[in-house]
CSV table of C-alpha atoms and ligand atoms in Angstrom, one decimal:
chain,number,residue,atom,x,y,z
A,1321,MET,CA,-123.0,102.7,-69.6
A,1322,THR,CA,-122.2,100.5,-72.6
A,1323,GLY,CA,-123.8,97.4,-73.9
A,1324,ASN,CA,-127.5,96.5,-74.1
A,1325,GLY,CA,-130.1,95.6,-71.5
A,1326,ALA,CA,-130.5,96.8,-68.0
A,1327,PRO,CA,-128.0,96.0,-65.3
A,1328,LYS,CA,-128.9,93.0,-63.1
A,1329,PRO,CA,-129.8,94.2,-59.6
A,1330,HIS,CA,-127.4,93.1,-57.0
A,1331,ALA,CA,-130.3,91.6,-55.1
A,1332,LEU,CA,-130.0,88.7,-57.5
A,1333,ARG,CA,-126.6,87.7,-56.1
A,1334,VAL,CA,-125.9,84.1,-55.5
A,1335,ALA,CA,-127.7,82.5,-52.5
A,1336,ARG,CA,-125.4,82.6,-49.5
A,1337,PRO,CA,-124.5,79.1,-48.3
A,1338,ALA,CA,-124.8,78.5,-44.6
A,1339,ASP,CA,-121.1,77.8,-44.1
A,1340,ARG,CA,-119.9,81.1,-45.5
A,1341,VAL,CA,-117.9,83.4,-43.2
A,1342,ASP,CA,-119.4,86.9,-42.7
A,1343,ASN,CA,-116.2,88.9,-43.3
A,1344,GLY,CA,-117.7,92.0,-45.0
A,1345,PHE,CA,-116.3,90.9,-48.3
A,1346,TYR,CA,-118.5,87.9,-49.1
A,1347,GLY,CA,-120.1,88.3,-52.6
A,1348,GLN,CA,-118.7,91.8,-53.0
A,1349,ASP,CA,-117.1,93.3,-56.1
A,1350,ILE,CA,-113.6,94.7,-55.6
A,1351,ILE,CA,-113.6,97.7,-57.9
A,1352,SER,CA,-111.8,100.5,-56.1
A,1353,VAL,CA,-109.5,100.9,-53.1
A,1354,ARG,CA,-112.1,103.4,-51.8
A,1355,GLN,CA,-114.0,100.3,-50.6
A,1356,PHE,CA,-111.3,99.6,-47.9
A,1357,SER,CA,-111.1,101.0,-44.4
A,1358,ARG,CA,-108.1,100.5,-42.1
A,1359,GLU,CA,-110.0,97.7,-40.4
A,1360,LYS,CA,-110.7,95.9,-43.7
A,1361,LEU,CA,-107.1,96.2,-44.7
A,1362,SER,CA,-105.8,94.8,-41.5
A,1363,TYR,CA,-108.2,91.8,-41.9
A,1364,ILE,CA,-107.0,91.1,-45.4
A,1365,PHE,CA,-103.4,91.4,-44.3
A,1366,ASP,CA,-103.9,88.9,-41.4
A,1367,VAL,CA,-105.5,86.5,-43.8
A,1368,ALA,CA,-102.6,87.0,-46.3
A,1369,ASP,CA,-100.2,86.2,-43.4
A,1370,GLU,CA,-102.0,82.9,-42.9
A,1371,MET,CA,-102.0,82.2,-46.6
A,1372,GLU,CA,-98.2,82.6,-46.6
A,1373,THR,CA,-97.9,80.1,-43.7
A,1374,LEU,CA,-100.2,77.7,-45.6
A,1375,VAL,CA,-98.2,77.9,-48.8
A,1376,ARG,CA,-94.8,77.5,-47.0
A,1377,ARG,CA,-96.0,74.5,-45.0
A,1378,PHE,CA,-98.3,72.7,-47.3
A,1379,GLY,CA,-98.1,74.3,-50.8
A,1380,SER,CA,-101.8,74.2,-51.2
A,1381,ALA,CA,-105.2,73.6,-49.5
A,1382,ASP,CA,-108.7,72.7,-50.6
A,1383,LEU,CA,-110.5,75.8,-49.2
A,1384,LEU,CA,-111.9,76.8,-52.6
A,1385,SER,CA,-112.3,73.3,-54.1
A,1386,GLY,CA,-115.2,73.3,-56.5
A,1387,LYS,CA,-114.9,77.0,-57.2
A,1388,VAL,CA,-114.0,78.4,-60.6
A,1389,LEU,CA,-112.3,81.7,-61.4
A,1390,ALA,CA,-112.6,83.3,-64.9
A,1391,ASN,CA,-109.4,85.4,-65.5
A,1392,LEU,CA,-110.5,87.8,-68.3
A,1393,PHE,CA,-107.6,89.9,-69.5
A,1394,TYR,CA,-108.1,92.5,-72.4
A,1395,GLU,CA,-104.6,93.9,-71.7
A,1396,PRO,CA,-101.3,92.0,-71.3
A,1397,SER,CA,-100.4,90.9,-67.8
A,1398,THR,CA,-97.7,88.6,-66.4
A,1399,ARG,CA,-97.9,89.0,-62.6
A,1400,THR,CA,-101.5,89.9,-62.0
A,1401,ALA,CA,-102.9,87.1,-64.3
A,1402,SER,CA,-100.5,84.4,-63.1
A,1403,SER,CA,-100.7,85.3,-59.4
A,1404,PHE,CA,-104.5,85.2,-59.5
A,1405,MET,CA,-104.2,81.9,-61.2
A,1406,ALA,CA,-101.7,80.5,-58.7
A,1407,ALA,CA,-103.8,81.9,-55.8
A,1408,MET,CA,-106.9,80.0,-57.0
A,1409,LEU,CA,-105.0,76.8,-57.8
A,1410,ARG,CA,-103.2,76.8,-54.4
A,1411,LEU,CA,-106.6,77.1,-52.7
A,1412,GLY,CA,-107.9,74.1,-54.6
A,1413,GLY,CA,-110.0,76.0,-57.1
A,1414,SER,CA,-109.9,76.0,-60.9
A,1415,VAL,CA,-109.3,78.8,-63.5
A,1416,ILE,CA,-110.6,79.6,-67.0
A,1417,PRO,CA,-107.8,81.8,-68.4
A,1418,ILE,CA,-108.8,84.2,-71.1
A,1419,ASN,CA,-105.8,86.3,-72.1
A,1420,GLU,CA,-105.4,89.3,-74.4
A,1421,VAL,CA,-108.9,88.8,-75.7
A,1422,ARG,CA,-108.4,88.5,-79.4
A,1423,TYR,CA,-109.6,85.1,-80.4
A,1424,SER,CA,-112.7,85.0,-78.2
A,1425,SER,CA,-116.1,86.7,-79.0
A,1426,VAL,CA,-115.0,90.1,-77.8
A,1427,SER,CA,-112.9,90.4,-81.0
A,1428,LYS,CA,-116.2,89.5,-82.9
A,1429,GLY,CA,-117.8,92.5,-81.3
A,1430,GLU,CA,-119.4,91.1,-78.2
A,1431,SER,CA,-119.9,93.7,-75.5
A,1432,LEU,CA,-118.3,93.6,-72.1
A,1433,PRO,CA,-121.7,93.1,-70.4
A,1434,ASP,CA,-122.4,90.1,-72.6
A,1435,THR,CA,-119.0,88.6,-72.1
A,1436,VAL,CA,-119.2,88.8,-68.3
A,1437,ARG,CA,-122.8,87.5,-68.3
A,1438,THR,CA,-121.5,84.5,-70.3
A,1439,LEU,CA,-118.5,83.8,-68.1
A,1440,GLU,CA,-120.5,84.0,-64.9
A,1441,CYS,CA,-122.6,81.0,-66.1
A,1442,TYR,CA,-119.4,79.0,-65.8
A,1443,ALA,CA,-117.4,80.7,-63.0
A,1444,ASP,CA,-118.0,81.8,-59.4
A,1445,ILE,CA,-115.9,85.0,-59.7
A,1446,ILE,CA,-114.4,87.0,-62.5
A,1447,VAL,CA,-111.1,88.9,-62.5
A,1448,LEU,CA,-111.1,91.6,-65.2
A,1449,ARG,CA,-108.4,93.7,-66.8
A,1450,HIS,CA,-109.6,96.1,-69.4
A,1451,PRO,CA,-108.1,99.2,-71.1
A,1452,GLU,CA,-111.0,101.6,-70.2
A,1453,VAL,CA,-111.5,103.5,-67.0
A,1454,GLY,CA,-114.8,102.4,-65.4
A,1455,SER,CA,-115.0,99.1,-67.2
A,1456,ALA,CA,-114.8,97.0,-64.0
A,1457,GLN,CA,-117.8,99.0,-62.6
A,1458,ILE,CA,-119.7,98.4,-65.8
A,1459,ALA,CA,-118.9,94.7,-65.6
A,1460,ALA,CA,-120.0,94.6,-62.0
A,1461,ASP,CA,-123.3,96.4,-62.8
A,1462,TYR,CA,-124.2,93.6,-65.2
A,1463,ALA,CA,-122.8,90.5,-63.5
A,1464,SER,CA,-124.4,88.8,-60.5
A,1465,LYS,CA,-121.2,87.1,-59.5
A,1466,PRO,CA,-118.3,89.1,-58.0
A,1467,ILE,CA,-116.0,91.1,-60.2
A,1468,ILE,CA,-112.4,91.9,-59.2
A,1469,ASN,CA,-110.8,94.9,-61.0
A,1470,ALA,CA,-107.3,93.8,-62.1
A,1471,GLY,CA,-106.7,97.2,-63.7
A,1472,ASP,CA,-109.1,99.5,-65.7
A,1473,GLY,CA,-107.0,101.6,-68.0
A,1474,VAL,CA,-105.4,104.5,-66.2
A,1475,GLY,CA,-108.1,104.2,-63.5
A,1476,GLU,CA,-107.3,101.8,-60.6
A,1477,HIS,CA,-105.5,98.6,-59.8
A,1478,PRO,CA,-106.8,97.9,-56.3
A,1479,THR,CA,-105.3,94.5,-55.8
A,1480,GLN,CA,-101.8,95.9,-56.7
A,1481,ALA,CA,-102.4,98.6,-54.1
A,1482,LEU,CA,-103.3,96.1,-51.5
A,1483,LEU,CA,-100.1,94.1,-52.1
A,1484,ASP,CA,-98.1,97.3,-52.2
A,1485,LEU,CA,-99.5,98.4,-48.8
A,1486,TYR,CA,-99.0,95.0,-47.4
A,1487,THR,CA,-95.4,95.1,-48.6
A,1488,ILE,CA,-94.7,98.4,-46.9
A,1489,GLN,CA,-96.2,97.2,-43.7
A,1490,ARG,CA,-94.1,94.0,-43.7
A,1491,GLU,CA,-90.9,95.7,-44.8
A,1492,LEU,CA,-91.0,98.7,-42.5
A,1493,GLY,CA,-93.3,97.5,-39.7
A,1494,ARG,CA,-95.6,100.4,-39.9
A,1495,LEU,CA,-97.7,102.6,-42.2
A,1496,ASP,CA,-98.2,105.7,-40.1
A,1497,GLY,CA,-95.5,108.3,-40.0
A,1498,LEU,CA,-93.9,107.4,-43.4
A,1499,LYS,CA,-92.7,109.6,-46.2
A,1500,VAL,CA,-93.6,108.0,-49.5
A,1501,ALA,CA,-92.0,109.2,-52.8
A,1502,MET,CA,-93.8,108.1,-56.0
A,1503,VAL,CA,-91.6,108.5,-59.0
A,1504,GLY,CA,-92.2,108.4,-62.8
A,1505,ASP,CA,-95.4,108.2,-64.7
A,1506,LEU,CA,-97.9,109.5,-62.1
A,1507,LYS,CA,-100.4,110.6,-64.8
A,1508,TYR,CA,-101.0,107.2,-66.5
A,1509,GLY,CA,-99.8,104.9,-63.8
A,1510,ARG,CA,-102.9,103.3,-62.3
A,1511,THR,CA,-100.9,101.6,-59.5
A,1512,VAL,CA,-99.9,105.0,-58.0
A,1513,HIS,CA,-103.5,106.3,-58.3
A,1514,SER,CA,-104.8,103.4,-56.2
A,1515,LEU,CA,-101.8,103.4,-53.8
A,1516,THR,CA,-102.1,107.1,-53.1
A,1517,LYS,CA,-105.8,106.7,-52.2
A,1518,LEU,CA,-105.0,103.8,-49.8
A,1519,LEU,CA,-102.1,105.5,-48.2
A,1520,SER,CA,-104.2,108.5,-47.5
A,1521,LEU,CA,-106.0,106.4,-44.8
A,1522,TYR,CA,-102.7,106.6,-42.9
A,1523,ASN,CA,-100.6,109.4,-41.5
A,1524,VAL,CA,-98.3,109.6,-44.5
A,1525,ASP,CA,-96.5,112.5,-46.3
A,1526,PHE,CA,-96.3,112.3,-50.1
A,1527,TYR,CA,-93.6,113.4,-52.6
A,1528,PHE,CA,-94.9,113.2,-56.2
A,1529,VAL,CA,-91.8,113.1,-58.5
A,1530,SER,CA,-92.5,113.4,-62.2
A,1531,PRO,CA,-91.7,115.3,-65.3
A,1532,ASP,CA,-94.3,118.1,-65.9
A,1533,ILE,CA,-96.3,116.1,-68.5
A,1534,LEU,CA,-96.6,113.1,-66.3
A,1535,LYS,CA,-97.9,114.7,-63.1
A,1536,MET,CA,-100.3,113.1,-60.7
A,1537,PRO,CA,-103.9,114.0,-61.6
A,1538,PRO,CA,-104.6,117.4,-59.9
A,1539,GLU,CA,-107.9,116.1,-58.3
A,1540,LEU,CA,-105.9,113.3,-56.6
A,1541,VAL,CA,-103.3,115.8,-55.2
A,1542,ALA,CA,-106.1,118.1,-54.0
A,1543,ASP,CA,-107.9,115.2,-52.4
A,1544,VAL,CA,-104.8,114.1,-50.5
A,1545,ARG,CA,-104.2,117.6,-49.3
A,1546,ALA,CA,-107.8,118.0,-48.3
A,1547,ARG,CA,-107.4,114.9,-46.1
A,1548,GLY,CA,-104.6,116.8,-44.3
A,1549,HIS,CA,-101.5,115.2,-45.9
A,1550,ARG,CA,-98.4,117.0,-47.0
A,1551,ALA,CA,-98.0,116.5,-50.7
A,1552,GLU,CA,-95.1,118.0,-52.6
A,1553,GLU,CA,-94.8,117.9,-56.4
A,1554,VAL,CA,-91.2,117.9,-57.6
A,1555,GLU,CA,-89.3,117.0,-60.7
A,1556,ASP,CA,-85.9,116.1,-59.4
A,1557,VAL,CA,-85.7,112.8,-57.4
A,1558,HIS,CA,-82.4,114.1,-55.7
A,1559,GLU,CA,-84.6,116.6,-53.8
A,1560,VAL,CA,-86.4,113.8,-52.0
A,1561,ILE,CA,-84.2,110.7,-52.0
A,1562,ALA,CA,-82.6,111.4,-48.6
A,1563,ASP,CA,-86.0,111.9,-46.9
A,1564,ALA,CA,-88.0,109.1,-48.4
A,1565,ASP,CA,-88.9,105.9,-46.5
A,1566,VAL,CA,-90.4,104.4,-49.6
A,1567,LEU,CA,-89.3,105.1,-53.1
A,1568,TYR,CA,-92.1,103.8,-55.4
A,1569,VAL,CA,-90.8,103.7,-58.9
A,1570,THR,CA,-93.1,103.3,-62.0
A,1571,ARG,CA,-92.7,102.6,-65.7
A,1572,VAL,CA,-93.6,105.3,-68.2
A,1573,GLN,CA,-96.8,103.8,-69.7
A,1574,LYS,CA,-95.9,103.8,-73.4
A,1575,GLU,CA,-99.3,102.3,-74.4
A,1576,ARG,CA,-101.2,105.3,-73.1
A,1577,PHE,CA,-99.3,107.9,-75.2
A,1578,HIS,CA,-100.9,109.2,-78.4
A,1579,ASP,CA,-97.7,110.9,-79.4
A,1580,LEU,CA,-94.7,108.4,-79.3
A,1581,ALA,CA,-92.2,111.3,-79.7
A,1582,GLN,CA,-93.4,112.6,-76.4
A,1583,TYR,CA,-92.9,109.1,-74.8
A,1584,GLU,CA,-89.3,109.0,-76.1
A,1585,ARG,CA,-88.6,112.3,-74.4
A,1586,VAL,CA,-89.7,111.2,-71.0
A,1587,LYS,CA,-89.0,107.4,-71.0
A,1588,ASP,CA,-85.6,107.6,-69.4
A,1589,TYR,CA,-86.3,110.6,-67.2
A,1590,TYR,CA,-85.5,108.7,-64.0
A,1591,ILE,CA,-83.0,105.9,-63.5
A,1592,ILE,CA,-82.5,104.6,-60.0
A,1593,ASP,CA,-78.9,103.4,-59.7
A,1594,PRO,CA,-76.5,102.6,-56.9
A,1595,GLU,CA,-75.2,106.1,-57.0
A,1596,LEU,CA,-78.6,107.5,-56.2
A,1597,MET,CA,-79.2,104.7,-53.6
A,1598,ARG,CA,-76.1,106.0,-51.7
A,1599,LEU,CA,-78.1,109.1,-50.9
A,1600,ALA,CA,-81.0,107.2,-49.4
A,1601,LYS,CA,-81.7,106.2,-45.8
A,1602,ARG,CA,-80.5,102.8,-44.7
A,1603,GLU,CA,-84.0,101.8,-43.7
A,1604,MET,CA,-85.8,102.9,-46.9
A,1605,ILE,CA,-87.3,100.5,-49.5
A,1606,VAL,CA,-87.5,100.7,-53.3
A,1607,MET,CA,-90.7,99.3,-54.8
A,1608,HIS,CA,-91.9,98.9,-58.3
A,1609,PRO,CA,-95.1,97.2,-59.5
A,1610,LEU,CA,-93.1,95.8,-62.5
A,1611,PRO,CA,-92.5,95.3,-65.3
A,1612,ARG,CA,-89.5,97.7,-65.3
A,1613,VAL,CA,-88.2,98.9,-68.5
A,1614,GLY,CA,-85.0,100.8,-67.5
A,1615,GLU,CA,-86.0,102.9,-64.6
A,1616,ILE,CA,-84.3,100.8,-62.0
A,1617,SER,CA,-80.8,99.6,-62.9
A,1618,TYR,CA,-80.1,95.9,-62.4
A,1619,ALA,CA,-77.2,96.8,-60.1
A,1620,VAL,CA,-79.8,97.9,-57.5
A,1621,ASP,CA,-81.3,94.4,-57.3
A,1622,GLN,CA,-78.5,93.3,-54.9
A,1623,ASP,CA,-79.3,96.1,-52.5
A,1624,PRO,CA,-81.2,94.8,-49.5
A,1625,ARG,CA,-83.5,97.8,-49.8
A,1626,ALA,CA,-84.7,96.6,-53.2
A,1627,ALA,CA,-88.1,95.2,-52.2
A,1628,TYR,CA,-89.7,94.8,-55.7
A,1629,PHE,CA,-89.2,91.0,-55.9
A,1630,ARG,CA,-90.5,90.5,-52.4
A,1631,GLN,CA,-93.4,92.8,-53.3
A,1632,MET,CA,-94.2,90.6,-56.3
A,1633,GLU,CA,-94.3,87.5,-54.2
A,1634,ASN,CA,-96.6,89.1,-51.7
A,1635,GLY,CA,-99.1,89.5,-54.5
A,1636,MET,CA,-100.1,85.9,-54.5
A,1637,PHE,CA,-100.7,85.8,-50.7
A,1638,ILE,CA,-102.9,89.0,-51.0
A,1639,ARG,CA,-104.8,87.5,-53.9
A,1640,MET,CA,-105.3,84.2,-52.1
A,1641,ALA,CA,-106.7,86.2,-49.1
A,1642,LEU,CA,-109.1,88.3,-51.3
A,1643,LEU,CA,-110.4,85.3,-53.2
A,1644,ALA,CA,-111.1,83.4,-50.0
A,1645,ALA,CA,-112.7,86.5,-48.5
A,1646,VAL,CA,-114.9,87.3,-51.5
A,1647,LEU,CA,-116.0,83.6,-51.8
A,1648,GLY,CA,-116.9,83.5,-48.1
A,1649,LYS,CA,-114.1,81.1,-47.0
A,1650,ALA,CA,-111.7,83.4,-45.1
B,1841,LIG,N1,-98.2,96.0,-63.9
B,1841,LIG,C1,-98.7,97.3,-63.5
B,1841,LIG,C2,-100.1,97.6,-64.1
B,1841,LIG,O1,-100.7,96.7,-64.7
B,1841,LIG,C3,-97.7,98.3,-63.8
B,1841,LIG,C4,-97.3,98.6,-65.2
B,1841,LIG,O2,-97.8,97.9,-66.1
B,1841,LIG,O3,-96.4,99.4,-65.4
B,1841,LIG,O4,-100.5,98.7,-64.0
């Protein structure tokens, strides 16, 4: 625990209005993908489908009018911050954007608990990105309003994993029976940590493809195997490319390296290019949480199997669904 003062008990949560929908998400923090069951996922995916229809037909709605979201980002973000913002605005709500917290009180030494307790005076829900593992849980312990984890260091990125899973389901029409290869920085990449946990709810085989120094945390590999999945760790992407249904590529997370020389040695370890794509199945998809640095060549963008831009678009529908669900309106 950091900060001062005792955490607020969750019994102090906002009073539930009579018109709220009891969906199992109302008033809840979204901290980890471990909170999700297959049923809860399919509920959120159904709502996301409806959100897409809403956006395509009308652009926006007034479902969350009068609600305010505080978007509190201690680390840079393009997609997560702007898609949460767009999601809230399209549902008729408003946003307080606080980006790369430098000029606000945190840079004057204010603790995370005090910052979230301040923001919840003005907002109904807080989306938080922070460089430390466990920070979202700490914020949730102190806040009485819901906290959504938008990435806690190398820990988790649950909303990214939801949109990743939603994308796989949409693109391939199923989640069971797939072979998923995760490629790149599996040590520091929080998106692959969350996605692996979510996928282990389904009948999926894993290939973890990385250089030796960027391997998936051993406890996560052990957990996946204990749940009965096949999980193979390999270094050469050529060994798995022909077998994979999903190739989930990640950026080497430069900001997590203490030794930049080590980063330089592994940063271009994998480059997905048209030549490699020729070895892949016709029905496979290439995903990436973005931003990419050089690990997928631009020439792959024209390939219909390149799903990363569709994946990015799905993020807004998923975040609309989550906001509506947590605020009791889905
Ligand atoms: N945007 C993703 C994240 O925040 C992936 C990345 O930064 O490489 O984790």
